Short mmCIF file of N, CA and C in Angstrom, two decimals:
data_model
loop_
_atom_site.label_atom_id
_atom_site.label_comp_id
_atom_site.label_asym_id
_atom_site.label_seq_id
_atom_site.Cartn_x
_atom_site.Cartn_y
_atom_site.Cartn_z
N UNK A 1 29.72 1.74 1.86
CA UNK A 1 28.52 0.97 2.15
C UNK A 1 28.88 -0.13 3.15
N UNK A 2 28.02 -0.35 4.11
CA UNK A 2 28.25 -1.37 5.14
C UNK A 2 27.71 -2.72 4.68
N UNK A 3 28.53 -3.73 4.81
CA UNK A 3 28.14 -5.10 4.47
C UNK A 3 28.20 -5.94 5.72
N UNK A 4 27.33 -6.92 5.82
CA UNK A 4 27.40 -7.89 6.91
C UNK A 4 27.99 -9.17 6.33
N UNK A 5 29.27 -9.44 6.61
CA UNK A 5 29.94 -10.57 5.98
C UNK A 5 29.32 -11.92 6.33
N UNK A 6 28.77 -12.05 7.53
CA UNK A 6 28.22 -13.34 7.93
C UNK A 6 26.94 -13.67 7.16
N UNK A 7 26.09 -12.68 6.95
CA UNK A 7 24.85 -12.97 6.21
C UNK A 7 25.15 -13.23 4.74
N UNK A 8 26.14 -12.54 4.19
CA UNK A 8 26.49 -12.76 2.79
C UNK A 8 27.10 -14.14 2.61
N UNK A 9 27.94 -14.56 3.54
CA UNK A 9 28.61 -15.85 3.40
C UNK A 9 27.68 -17.03 3.68
N UNK A 10 26.56 -16.79 4.38
CA UNK A 10 25.64 -17.89 4.72
C UNK A 10 24.62 -18.19 3.62
N UNK A 11 24.61 -17.39 2.56
CA UNK A 11 23.69 -17.67 1.46
C UNK A 11 24.07 -18.99 0.80
N UNK A 12 23.09 -19.59 0.11
CA UNK A 12 23.33 -20.88 -0.55
C UNK A 12 23.82 -20.64 -1.98
N UNK A 13 25.14 -20.67 -2.16
CA UNK A 13 25.76 -20.43 -3.46
C UNK A 13 25.93 -21.71 -4.27
N UNK A 14 25.65 -22.86 -3.67
CA UNK A 14 25.94 -24.15 -4.30
C UNK A 14 25.34 -24.29 -5.71
N UNK A 15 24.09 -23.83 -5.97
CA UNK A 15 23.58 -23.95 -7.33
C UNK A 15 24.40 -23.16 -8.37
N UNK A 16 25.12 -22.14 -7.94
CA UNK A 16 25.90 -21.33 -8.86
C UNK A 16 27.35 -21.80 -9.01
N UNK A 17 27.75 -22.80 -8.23
CA UNK A 17 29.11 -23.34 -8.32
C UNK A 17 29.23 -24.28 -9.52
N UNK A 18 30.40 -24.29 -10.10
CA UNK A 18 30.74 -25.30 -11.10
C UNK A 18 31.86 -26.14 -10.49
N UNK A 19 31.60 -27.44 -10.36
CA UNK A 19 32.61 -28.34 -9.80
C UNK A 19 33.22 -29.17 -10.91
N UNK A 20 34.51 -29.38 -10.78
CA UNK A 20 35.23 -30.22 -11.72
C UNK A 20 36.16 -31.11 -10.91
N UNK A 21 36.24 -32.38 -11.28
CA UNK A 21 37.11 -33.30 -10.56
C UNK A 21 38.25 -33.73 -11.45
N UNK A 22 39.37 -34.08 -10.82
CA UNK A 22 40.53 -34.59 -11.55
C UNK A 22 41.34 -35.46 -10.60
N UNK A 23 42.34 -36.10 -11.13
CA UNK A 23 43.18 -36.96 -10.31
C UNK A 23 44.04 -36.12 -9.39
N UNK A 24 44.15 -36.58 -8.17
CA UNK A 24 44.87 -35.84 -7.15
C UNK A 24 46.30 -36.35 -7.05
N UNK A 25 47.18 -35.46 -6.57
CA UNK A 25 48.56 -35.88 -6.33
C UNK A 25 48.79 -36.12 -4.84
N UNK A 26 47.73 -36.00 -4.05
CA UNK A 26 47.85 -36.14 -2.61
C UNK A 26 47.82 -37.59 -2.16
N UNK A 27 47.49 -37.83 -0.89
CA UNK A 27 47.50 -39.18 -0.34
C UNK A 27 46.40 -40.05 -0.96
N UNK A 28 46.63 -41.36 -0.96
CA UNK A 28 45.60 -42.26 -1.49
C UNK A 28 46.16 -43.58 -1.97
N UNK A 29 47.46 -43.75 -1.96
CA UNK A 29 48.04 -45.03 -2.40
C UNK A 29 47.70 -45.31 -3.85
N UNK A 30 47.22 -46.53 -4.13
CA UNK A 30 46.86 -46.91 -5.49
C UNK A 30 45.63 -46.13 -5.98
N UNK A 31 44.85 -45.63 -5.05
CA UNK A 31 43.67 -44.84 -5.41
C UNK A 31 44.02 -43.63 -6.25
N UNK A 32 45.22 -43.05 -6.02
CA UNK A 32 45.62 -41.82 -6.69
C UNK A 32 45.57 -41.99 -8.20
N UNK A 33 45.93 -43.16 -8.68
CA UNK A 33 46.02 -43.37 -10.12
C UNK A 33 44.69 -43.66 -10.79
N UNK A 34 43.64 -43.93 -10.04
CA UNK A 34 42.39 -44.33 -10.69
C UNK A 34 41.15 -43.57 -10.23
N UNK A 35 41.22 -42.82 -9.13
CA UNK A 35 40.04 -42.12 -8.61
C UNK A 35 40.28 -40.62 -8.67
N UNK A 36 39.28 -39.89 -9.14
CA UNK A 36 39.38 -38.43 -9.24
C UNK A 36 38.91 -37.81 -7.92
N UNK A 37 39.86 -37.50 -7.04
CA UNK A 37 39.50 -36.95 -5.74
C UNK A 37 39.76 -35.45 -5.64
N UNK A 38 40.53 -34.89 -6.57
CA UNK A 38 40.79 -33.44 -6.54
C UNK A 38 39.53 -32.73 -7.02
N UNK A 39 39.13 -31.69 -6.29
CA UNK A 39 37.93 -30.95 -6.66
C UNK A 39 38.30 -29.50 -6.91
N UNK A 40 37.80 -28.96 -8.03
CA UNK A 40 37.98 -27.56 -8.36
C UNK A 40 36.62 -26.89 -8.36
N UNK A 41 36.51 -25.77 -7.67
CA UNK A 41 35.27 -25.01 -7.61
C UNK A 41 35.46 -23.74 -8.43
N UNK A 42 34.51 -23.44 -9.30
CA UNK A 42 34.54 -22.21 -10.07
C UNK A 42 33.26 -21.44 -9.77
N UNK A 43 33.41 -20.12 -9.59
CA UNK A 43 32.27 -19.27 -9.30
C UNK A 43 32.41 -17.99 -10.10
N UNK A 44 31.35 -17.65 -10.82
CA UNK A 44 31.34 -16.42 -11.61
C UNK A 44 30.73 -15.30 -10.79
N UNK A 45 31.53 -14.29 -10.50
CA UNK A 45 31.04 -13.16 -9.72
C UNK A 45 30.01 -12.36 -10.52
N UNK A 46 30.32 -12.08 -11.78
CA UNK A 46 29.43 -11.26 -12.60
C UNK A 46 28.13 -11.99 -12.92
N UNK A 47 28.17 -13.31 -13.02
CA UNK A 47 26.98 -14.07 -13.38
C UNK A 47 26.14 -14.52 -12.20
N UNK A 48 26.49 -14.09 -11.00
CA UNK A 48 25.76 -14.54 -9.81
C UNK A 48 24.44 -13.79 -9.68
N UNK A 49 23.37 -14.53 -9.39
CA UNK A 49 22.06 -13.90 -9.15
C UNK A 49 21.83 -13.66 -7.67
N UNK A 50 22.68 -14.19 -6.81
CA UNK A 50 22.53 -14.02 -5.36
C UNK A 50 23.17 -12.75 -4.83
N UNK A 51 24.03 -12.14 -5.63
CA UNK A 51 24.73 -10.93 -5.21
C UNK A 51 24.13 -9.70 -5.88
N UNK A 52 24.00 -8.61 -5.14
CA UNK A 52 23.55 -7.37 -5.77
C UNK A 52 24.75 -6.66 -6.40
N UNK A 53 24.51 -5.56 -7.07
CA UNK A 53 25.57 -4.88 -7.82
C UNK A 53 26.67 -4.35 -6.91
N UNK A 54 26.32 -3.84 -5.74
CA UNK A 54 27.33 -3.31 -4.81
C UNK A 54 28.23 -4.45 -4.31
N UNK A 55 27.63 -5.61 -4.03
CA UNK A 55 28.42 -6.76 -3.55
C UNK A 55 29.32 -7.28 -4.67
N UNK A 56 28.80 -7.32 -5.89
CA UNK A 56 29.63 -7.76 -7.02
C UNK A 56 30.82 -6.82 -7.22
N UNK A 57 30.57 -5.52 -7.13
CA UNK A 57 31.65 -4.55 -7.29
C UNK A 57 32.71 -4.73 -6.20
N UNK A 58 32.27 -4.97 -4.98
CA UNK A 58 33.21 -5.18 -3.88
C UNK A 58 34.07 -6.42 -4.12
N UNK A 59 33.43 -7.52 -4.56
CA UNK A 59 34.18 -8.76 -4.82
C UNK A 59 35.14 -8.58 -5.99
N UNK A 60 34.71 -7.92 -7.04
CA UNK A 60 35.60 -7.71 -8.18
C UNK A 60 36.81 -6.88 -7.78
N UNK A 61 36.62 -5.93 -6.87
CA UNK A 61 37.74 -5.12 -6.40
C UNK A 61 38.67 -5.92 -5.49
N UNK A 62 38.09 -6.65 -4.53
CA UNK A 62 38.91 -7.39 -3.56
C UNK A 62 39.60 -8.59 -4.18
N UNK A 63 38.95 -9.23 -5.15
CA UNK A 63 39.49 -10.46 -5.74
C UNK A 63 40.14 -10.22 -7.10
N UNK A 64 40.49 -8.98 -7.44
CA UNK A 64 40.98 -8.71 -8.79
C UNK A 64 42.22 -9.52 -9.15
N UNK A 65 43.03 -9.86 -8.18
CA UNK A 65 44.23 -10.66 -8.47
C UNK A 65 43.96 -12.16 -8.48
N UNK A 66 42.80 -12.58 -7.98
CA UNK A 66 42.45 -14.00 -7.93
C UNK A 66 41.55 -14.44 -9.08
N UNK A 67 40.91 -13.47 -9.73
CA UNK A 67 39.95 -13.80 -10.78
C UNK A 67 40.65 -14.13 -12.09
N UNK A 68 40.04 -15.06 -12.84
CA UNK A 68 40.55 -15.38 -14.17
C UNK A 68 40.10 -14.29 -15.14
N UNK A 69 40.54 -14.38 -16.39
CA UNK A 69 40.16 -13.39 -17.39
C UNK A 69 38.66 -13.41 -17.67
N UNK A 70 38.03 -14.57 -17.47
CA UNK A 70 36.58 -14.69 -17.70
C UNK A 70 35.77 -14.21 -16.50
N UNK A 71 36.41 -13.88 -15.40
CA UNK A 71 35.71 -13.39 -14.22
C UNK A 71 35.34 -14.48 -13.23
N UNK A 72 36.00 -15.63 -13.31
CA UNK A 72 35.74 -16.73 -12.40
C UNK A 72 36.78 -16.75 -11.30
N UNK A 73 36.33 -17.14 -10.10
CA UNK A 73 37.29 -17.43 -9.03
C UNK A 73 37.38 -18.94 -8.93
N UNK A 74 38.58 -19.46 -8.83
CA UNK A 74 38.80 -20.91 -8.75
C UNK A 74 39.43 -21.26 -7.42
N UNK A 75 38.90 -22.32 -6.81
CA UNK A 75 39.44 -22.84 -5.56
C UNK A 75 39.62 -24.33 -5.74
N UNK A 76 40.76 -24.85 -5.38
CA UNK A 76 41.08 -26.27 -5.56
C UNK A 76 41.37 -26.91 -4.21
N UNK A 77 41.06 -28.21 -4.11
CA UNK A 77 41.41 -28.96 -2.91
C UNK A 77 41.72 -30.40 -3.29
N UNK A 78 42.84 -30.88 -2.79
CA UNK A 78 43.22 -32.28 -2.99
C UNK A 78 43.83 -32.84 -1.71
N UNK A 79 43.43 -32.24 -0.60
CA UNK A 79 44.01 -32.58 0.69
C UNK A 79 43.58 -33.96 1.18
N UNK A 80 42.33 -34.31 0.93
CA UNK A 80 41.76 -35.53 1.48
C UNK A 80 41.66 -36.63 0.42
N UNK A 81 41.44 -37.85 0.88
CA UNK A 81 41.31 -38.99 -0.03
C UNK A 81 39.90 -39.11 -0.58
N UNK A 82 38.98 -38.36 -0.02
CA UNK A 82 37.59 -38.42 -0.42
C UNK A 82 37.21 -37.20 -1.25
N UNK A 83 36.52 -37.44 -2.35
CA UNK A 83 36.06 -36.35 -3.20
C UNK A 83 35.06 -35.46 -2.45
N UNK A 84 34.21 -36.07 -1.65
CA UNK A 84 33.21 -35.33 -0.90
C UNK A 84 33.86 -34.37 0.11
N UNK A 85 34.87 -34.86 0.82
CA UNK A 85 35.55 -34.00 1.79
C UNK A 85 36.28 -32.86 1.10
N UNK A 86 36.87 -33.13 -0.06
CA UNK A 86 37.53 -32.06 -0.81
C UNK A 86 36.51 -31.04 -1.31
N UNK A 87 35.33 -31.51 -1.70
CA UNK A 87 34.27 -30.61 -2.15
C UNK A 87 33.83 -29.72 -0.99
N UNK A 88 33.64 -30.31 0.18
CA UNK A 88 33.25 -29.53 1.36
C UNK A 88 34.33 -28.51 1.72
N UNK A 89 35.59 -28.89 1.55
CA UNK A 89 36.68 -27.98 1.87
C UNK A 89 36.73 -26.79 0.91
N UNK A 90 36.45 -27.02 -0.37
CA UNK A 90 36.44 -25.90 -1.31
C UNK A 90 35.29 -24.93 -0.99
N UNK A 91 34.14 -25.48 -0.59
CA UNK A 91 33.01 -24.63 -0.24
C UNK A 91 33.33 -23.81 1.01
N UNK A 92 33.97 -24.46 2.00
CA UNK A 92 34.36 -23.74 3.22
C UNK A 92 35.39 -22.65 2.91
N UNK A 93 36.32 -22.94 2.01
CA UNK A 93 37.32 -21.94 1.63
C UNK A 93 36.66 -20.77 0.90
N UNK A 94 35.66 -21.05 0.08
CA UNK A 94 34.93 -19.99 -0.61
C UNK A 94 34.22 -19.09 0.40
N UNK A 95 33.57 -19.70 1.38
CA UNK A 95 32.86 -18.91 2.40
C UNK A 95 33.85 -18.05 3.20
N UNK A 96 35.02 -18.60 3.50
CA UNK A 96 36.03 -17.84 4.23
C UNK A 96 36.53 -16.65 3.41
N UNK A 97 36.71 -16.85 2.10
CA UNK A 97 37.12 -15.76 1.23
C UNK A 97 36.05 -14.66 1.18
N UNK A 98 34.77 -15.07 1.19
CA UNK A 98 33.69 -14.09 1.20
C UNK A 98 33.73 -13.25 2.47
N UNK A 99 33.92 -13.90 3.62
CA UNK A 99 33.96 -13.18 4.89
C UNK A 99 35.12 -12.19 4.88
N UNK A 100 36.27 -12.61 4.39
CA UNK A 100 37.44 -11.72 4.34
C UNK A 100 37.18 -10.54 3.41
N UNK A 101 36.54 -10.80 2.27
CA UNK A 101 36.29 -9.73 1.30
C UNK A 101 35.31 -8.68 1.82
N UNK A 102 34.35 -9.10 2.63
CA UNK A 102 33.33 -8.17 3.09
C UNK A 102 33.59 -7.62 4.49
N UNK A 103 34.69 -7.99 5.10
CA UNK A 103 35.05 -7.45 6.41
C UNK A 103 35.88 -6.18 6.20
N UNK A 104 35.42 -5.09 6.76
CA UNK A 104 36.15 -3.83 6.64
C UNK A 104 37.34 -3.83 7.59
N UNK A 105 38.48 -3.30 7.14
CA UNK A 105 39.63 -3.24 8.04
C UNK A 105 39.38 -2.23 9.15
N UNK A 106 39.99 -2.49 10.31
CA UNK A 106 39.86 -1.56 11.43
C UNK A 106 40.56 -0.25 11.07
N UNK A 107 39.97 0.88 11.40
CA UNK A 107 40.65 2.14 11.13
C UNK A 107 41.86 2.30 12.05
N UNK A 108 42.93 2.83 11.50
CA UNK A 108 44.15 3.01 12.28
C UNK A 108 44.00 4.25 13.16
N UNK A 109 44.35 4.10 14.42
CA UNK A 109 44.30 5.21 15.35
C UNK A 109 45.73 5.73 15.52
N UNK A 110 45.91 7.01 15.25
CA UNK A 110 47.24 7.59 15.39
C UNK A 110 47.58 7.71 16.87
N UNK A 111 48.77 7.33 17.21
CA UNK A 111 49.24 7.40 18.59
C UNK A 111 50.60 8.08 18.62
N UNK A 112 50.85 8.81 19.70
CA UNK A 112 52.17 9.40 19.92
C UNK A 112 52.88 8.57 20.96
N UNK A 113 54.18 8.37 20.81
CA UNK A 113 54.90 7.68 21.87
C UNK A 113 54.96 8.57 23.12
N UNK A 114 54.91 7.93 24.27
CA UNK A 114 54.95 8.70 25.51
C UNK A 114 56.35 9.30 25.70
N UNK A 115 56.43 10.32 26.55
CA UNK A 115 57.72 10.96 26.80
C UNK A 115 58.70 9.98 27.44
N UNK A 116 58.19 9.12 28.31
CA UNK A 116 59.05 8.13 28.96
C UNK A 116 59.62 7.15 27.93
N UNK A 117 58.80 6.74 26.96
CA UNK A 117 59.30 5.79 25.96
C UNK A 117 60.31 6.47 25.04
N UNK A 118 60.11 7.74 24.73
CA UNK A 118 61.09 8.48 23.91
C UNK A 118 62.42 8.57 24.66
N UNK A 119 62.35 8.93 25.95
CA UNK A 119 63.56 9.05 26.76
C UNK A 119 64.27 7.70 26.85
N UNK A 120 63.50 6.63 27.05
CA UNK A 120 64.07 5.30 27.16
C UNK A 120 64.79 4.90 25.86
N UNK A 121 64.16 5.20 24.71
CA UNK A 121 64.76 4.88 23.42
C UNK A 121 66.06 5.67 23.21
N UNK A 122 66.05 6.95 23.53
CA UNK A 122 67.26 7.77 23.36
C UNK A 122 68.38 7.33 24.30
N UNK A 123 68.03 6.94 25.53
CA UNK A 123 69.04 6.43 26.46
C UNK A 123 69.65 5.14 25.93
N UNK A 124 68.84 4.28 25.37
CA UNK A 124 69.35 3.02 24.81
C UNK A 124 70.28 3.30 23.64
N UNK A 125 69.89 4.27 22.80
CA UNK A 125 70.76 4.63 21.66
C UNK A 125 72.09 5.18 22.15
N UNK A 126 72.06 6.02 23.19
CA UNK A 126 73.29 6.61 23.72
C UNK A 126 74.20 5.52 24.30
N UNK A 127 73.57 4.60 25.04
CA UNK A 127 74.33 3.50 25.65
C UNK A 127 74.97 2.64 24.56
N UNK A 128 74.23 2.35 23.51
CA UNK A 128 74.75 1.54 22.40
C UNK A 128 75.90 2.28 21.70
N UNK A 129 75.75 3.59 21.53
CA UNK A 129 76.79 4.40 20.90
C UNK A 129 78.06 4.41 21.74
N UNK A 130 77.90 4.55 23.06
CA UNK A 130 79.07 4.54 23.95
C UNK A 130 79.78 3.19 23.90
N UNK A 131 78.99 2.12 23.85
CA UNK A 131 79.58 0.79 23.79
C UNK A 131 80.41 0.63 22.52
N UNK A 132 79.90 1.13 21.39
CA UNK A 132 80.62 1.04 20.13
C UNK A 132 81.89 1.91 20.15
N UNK A 133 81.77 3.12 20.69
CA UNK A 133 82.93 4.03 20.68
C UNK A 133 84.03 3.54 21.63
N UNK A 134 83.67 2.81 22.68
CA UNK A 134 84.67 2.28 23.60
C UNK A 134 85.48 1.15 22.98
N UNK A 135 85.02 0.59 21.88
CA UNK A 135 85.76 -0.49 21.22
C UNK A 135 86.90 0.03 20.35
N UNK A 136 86.88 1.30 20.05
CA UNK A 136 87.91 1.86 19.17
C UNK A 136 89.25 1.92 19.93
N UNK A 137 90.34 1.77 19.19
CA UNK A 137 91.64 1.91 19.86
C UNK A 137 91.85 3.37 20.29
N UNK A 138 92.65 3.58 21.32
CA UNK A 138 92.89 4.97 21.80
C UNK A 138 93.64 5.77 20.76
N UNK A 139 93.37 7.08 20.73
CA UNK A 139 94.03 7.99 19.80
C UNK A 139 95.26 8.60 20.48
N UNK A 140 96.43 8.48 19.89
CA UNK A 140 97.67 9.05 20.46
C UNK A 140 98.07 10.29 19.81
#
């Protein structure tokens, strides 16, 4: 089935996100000890009303190693000193993961090496072999 990753990622998922804040270990000086700037985003693939069944199946397959046992995907950010910027970064990371999940890989095209490249490779191997054999002491 063909998916358009850009239209899927542009939907408004924010009402379905669960945000949790905690103390960050990143930059912030004295702020680190008293302000909760780390943001964790949780999203339930199975519980989403914005995704149809085919899209849910695709996400469950692509994200099977990232999902928790309850079926949630978690994204964390503690890069910035501001909770708002960390929240925006988690949302951007979620959208990027969606685009990656719904982008089909390019099909591999089989190619044969050209005759000239085969000849060039064999000549290089022969030259390397001669160089190695010339290092041996003479046989008496």
